[in-house]
PDB file of C-alpha atoms and ligand atoms in Angstrom:
ATOM      1  CA  MET A   1      -5.106  15.398   0.477  1.00 88.00           C
ATOM      2  CA  ALA A   2      -2.873  12.637  -0.824  1.00 92.00           C
ATOM      3  CA  ASP A   3      -3.887  10.561  -3.851  1.00 90.00           C
ATOM      4  CA  TYR A   4      -2.394   7.444  -2.280  1.00 91.00           C
ATOM      5  CA  LYS A   5      -2.342   6.217   1.294  1.00 94.00           C
ATOM      6  CA  LEU A   6       0.141   3.571   2.282  1.00 95.00           C
ATOM      7  CA  HIS A   7      -0.780   1.578   5.376  1.00 96.00           C
ATOM      8  CA  CYS A   8       2.624   0.692   6.684  1.00 96.00           C
ATOM      9  CA  VAL A   9       5.073   0.140   9.488  1.00 94.00           C
ATOM     10  CA  GLY A  10       8.147   2.353   9.422  1.00 87.00           C
ATOM     11  CA  ALA A  11      10.593  -0.355  10.427  1.00 87.00           C
ATOM     12  CA  SER A  12       9.355  -2.955   7.931  1.00 90.00           C
ATOM     13  CA  GLY A  13      11.046  -3.781   4.638  1.00 91.00           C
ATOM     14  CA  ASN A  14       8.015  -4.701   2.535  1.00 92.00           C
ATOM     15  CA  PRO A  15       6.182  -1.408   3.108  1.00 94.00           C
ATOM     16  CA  TYR A  16       9.495   0.390   2.596  1.00 93.00           C
ATOM     17  CA  LYS A  17       9.783  -1.042  -0.933  1.00 91.00           C
ATOM     18  CA  VAL A  18       6.366   0.351  -1.871  1.00 91.00           C
ATOM     19  CA  ALA A  19       7.170   3.700  -0.216  1.00 92.00           C
ATOM     20  CA  LEU A  20      10.419   3.863  -2.176  1.00 90.00           C
ATOM     21  CA  TYR A  21       8.526   3.218  -5.397  1.00 87.00           C
ATOM     22  CA  LEU A  22       5.907   5.890  -4.636  1.00 89.00           C
ATOM     23  CA  ASN A  23       8.656   8.397  -3.890  1.00 89.00           C
ATOM     24  CA  CYS A  24      10.700   7.571  -6.984  1.00 87.00           C
ATOM     25  CA  ALA A  25       7.579   7.815  -9.156  1.00 84.00           C
ATOM     26  CA  GLY A  26       6.899  11.261  -7.696  1.00 87.00           C
ATOM     27  CA  LEU A  27       3.390  10.315  -6.607  1.00 87.00           C
ATOM     28  CA  ASN A  28       1.361  12.245  -4.060  1.00 91.00           C
ATOM     29  CA  TRP A  29       1.128   9.847  -1.114  1.00 94.00           C
ATOM     30  CA  GLU A  30       1.039   9.756   2.640  1.00 96.00           C
ATOM     31  CA  PRO A  31       1.783   7.030   5.183  1.00 97.00           C
ATOM     32  CA  VAL A  32      -0.886   5.644   7.496  1.00 97.00           C
ATOM     33  CA  GLY A  33       0.965   4.216  10.465  1.00 97.00           C
ATOM     34  CA  VAL A  34      -0.060   0.746  11.635  1.00 97.00           C
ATOM     35  CA  ASP A  35       0.666  -0.354  15.199  1.00 96.00           C
ATOM     36  CA  PHE A  36       2.010  -3.726  14.183  1.00 92.00           C
ATOM     37  CA  ALA A  37       3.743  -4.443  17.506  1.00 93.00           C
ATOM     38  CA  GLY A  38       0.585  -3.480  19.365  1.00 96.00           C
ATOM     39  CA  GLY A  39      -1.439  -6.067  17.443  1.00 96.00           C
ATOM     40  CA  GLN A  40      -3.443  -3.753  15.181  1.00 97.00           C
ATOM     41  CA  THR A  41      -3.135  -6.145  12.223  1.00 96.00           C
ATOM     42  CA  ARG A  42      -4.606  -8.910  14.409  1.00 97.00           C
ATOM     43  CA  ASP A  43      -7.710  -6.866  15.087  1.00 97.00           C
ATOM     44  CA  ALA A  44     -10.846  -8.215  13.394  1.00 98.00           C
ATOM     45  CA  LYS A  45     -12.055  -4.728  12.431  1.00 97.00           C
ATOM     46  CA  TRP A  46      -8.701  -3.789  10.897  1.00 97.00           C
ATOM     47  CA  ARG A  47      -8.659  -7.059   8.964  1.00 97.00           C
ATOM     48  CA  ALA A  48     -12.214  -6.581   7.713  1.00 96.00           C
ATOM     49  CA  GLU A  49     -11.585  -3.009   6.610  1.00 95.00           C
ATOM     50  CA  THR A  50      -7.949  -3.023   5.524  1.00 95.00           C
ATOM     51  CA  ASN A  51      -6.472  -6.444   4.797  1.00 96.00           C
ATOM     52  CA  THR A  52      -8.024  -9.810   5.603  1.00 95.00           C
ATOM     53  CA  MET A  53      -4.532 -11.360   5.618  1.00 95.00           C
ATOM     54  CA  GLY A  54      -3.397  -9.048   8.393  1.00 96.00           C
ATOM     55  CA  GLU A  55      -0.355  -7.817   6.509  1.00 95.00           C
ATOM     56  CA  VAL A  56       1.210  -4.555   5.480  1.00 96.00           C
ATOM     57  CA  PRO A  57       1.822  -2.911   3.050  1.00 95.00           C
ATOM     58  CA  VAL A  58      -1.657  -1.951   1.896  1.00 95.00           C
ATOM     59  CA  LEU A  59      -2.011   0.773  -0.711  1.00 92.00           C
ATOM     60  CA  GLU A  60      -5.261   2.748  -0.737  1.00 91.00           C
ATOM     61  CA  VAL A  61      -6.349   4.511  -3.922  1.00 87.00           C
ATOM     62  CA  ASP A  62      -9.792   6.074  -4.433  1.00 85.00           C
ATOM     63  CA  GLY A  63     -11.092   4.128  -1.427  1.00 84.00           C
ATOM     64  CA  LYS A  64      -9.876   0.800  -2.821  1.00 86.00           C
ATOM     65  CA  ARG A  65      -7.211  -1.140  -0.981  1.00 90.00           C
ATOM     66  CA  MET A  66      -4.565  -3.380  -2.452  1.00 90.00           C
ATOM     67  CA  SER A  67      -2.048  -5.579  -0.673  1.00 90.00           C
ATOM     68  CA  HIS A  68       1.083  -7.468  -1.747  1.00 89.00           C
ATOM     69  CA  ARG A  69       3.992  -5.332  -2.876  1.00 85.00           C
ATOM     70  CA  ARG A  70       4.333  -7.080  -6.232  1.00 81.00           C
ATOM     71  CA  ASP A  71       0.643  -6.646  -7.124  1.00 79.00           C
ATOM     72  CA  ILE A  72       0.899  -2.988  -6.152  1.00 80.00           C
ATOM     73  CA  ALA A  73       3.915  -2.479  -8.397  1.00 78.00           C
ATOM     74  CA  VAL A  74       2.266  -4.204 -11.374  1.00 77.00           C
ATOM     75  CA  ALA A  75      -0.988  -2.267 -10.963  1.00 76.00           C
ATOM     76  CA  ARG A  76       0.902   1.016 -10.742  1.00 74.00           C
ATOM     77  CA  ARG A  77       3.004   0.167 -13.805  1.00 74.00           C
ATOM     78  CA  ASN A  78      -0.118  -0.610 -15.849  1.00 72.00           C
ATOM     79  CA  HIS A  79      -1.816   2.574 -14.668  1.00 69.00           C
ATOM     80  CA  TRP A  80       1.282   4.573 -15.541  1.00 58.00           C
ATOM     81  CA  GLN A  81       1.284   3.150 -19.077  1.00 54.00           C
ATOM     82  CA  ILE A  82      -2.365   4.095 -19.529  1.00 45.00           C
ATOM     83  CA  ARG A  83      -1.763   7.612 -18.242  1.00 47.00           C
ATOM     84  CA  ALA A  84       1.358   8.030 -20.376  1.00 43.00           C
ATOM     85  CA  ASP A  85      -0.533   7.395 -23.649  1.00 39.00           C
TER      86      ASP A  85
HETATM   87  N1  LIG B 101       2.656 -10.774   0.532  1.00 56.50           N
HETATM   88  C1  LIG B 101       2.946  -9.538   1.199  1.00 56.50           C
HETATM   89  C2  LIG B 101       3.786  -9.852   2.406  1.00 56.50           C
HETATM   90  C3  LIG B 101       3.964  -8.643   3.245  1.00 56.50           C
HETATM   91  C4  LIG B 101       4.520  -9.015   4.591  1.00 56.50           C
HETATM   92  O1  LIG B 101       5.096 -10.084   4.803  1.00 56.50           O
HETATM   93  N2  LIG B 101       4.329  -8.108   5.523  1.00 56.50           N
HETATM   94  C5  LIG B 101       4.703  -8.365   6.889  1.00 56.50           C
HETATM   95  C6  LIG B 101       5.433  -7.167   7.446  1.00 56.50           C
HETATM   96  S1  LIG B 101       6.880  -6.799   6.490  1.00 56.50           S
HETATM   97  C7  LIG B 101       3.457  -8.611   7.674  1.00 56.50           C
HETATM   98  O2  LIG B 101       2.579  -7.804   7.630  1.00 56.50           O
HETATM   99  N3  LIG B 101       3.367  -9.746   8.357  1.00 56.50           N
HETATM  100  C8  LIG B 101       2.202 -10.053   9.129  1.00 56.50           C
HETATM  101  C9  LIG B 101       2.489 -10.918  10.305  1.00 56.50           C
HETATM  102  O3  LIG B 101       3.657 -11.309  10.485  1.00 56.50           O
HETATM  103  O4  LIG B 101       1.558 -11.181  11.075  1.00 56.50           O
HETATM  104  C10 LIG B 101       3.658  -8.595   0.248  1.00 56.50           C
HETATM  105  O5  LIG B 101       4.188  -9.074  -0.738  1.00 56.50           O
HETATM  106  O6  LIG B 101       3.632  -7.398   0.451  1.00 56.50           O
END
């Protein structure tokens, strides 16, 4: 089972940037496909459970979910520094 789950859309640039980072960092992750065109991000349940703003990417770690590619990158960088000590 992957340590990280990335809720994403394959054809979208913002999720791609996070996926690129996860790959380059060698992290154990898996994509969770979101049916963006089919309106999944507009669904009230999806918004309540995944991202109230209705956007991807969303990174899931230990059951916690984080959105915004920049926040994800900063959180990962800080975690990496802690782990590297
Ligand atoms: N603030 C977000 C923006 C992400 C974003 O714009 N995602 C687009 C897809 S690339 C989206 O989900 N848009 C929702 C919509 O258009 O309804 C980030 O930095 O990651």
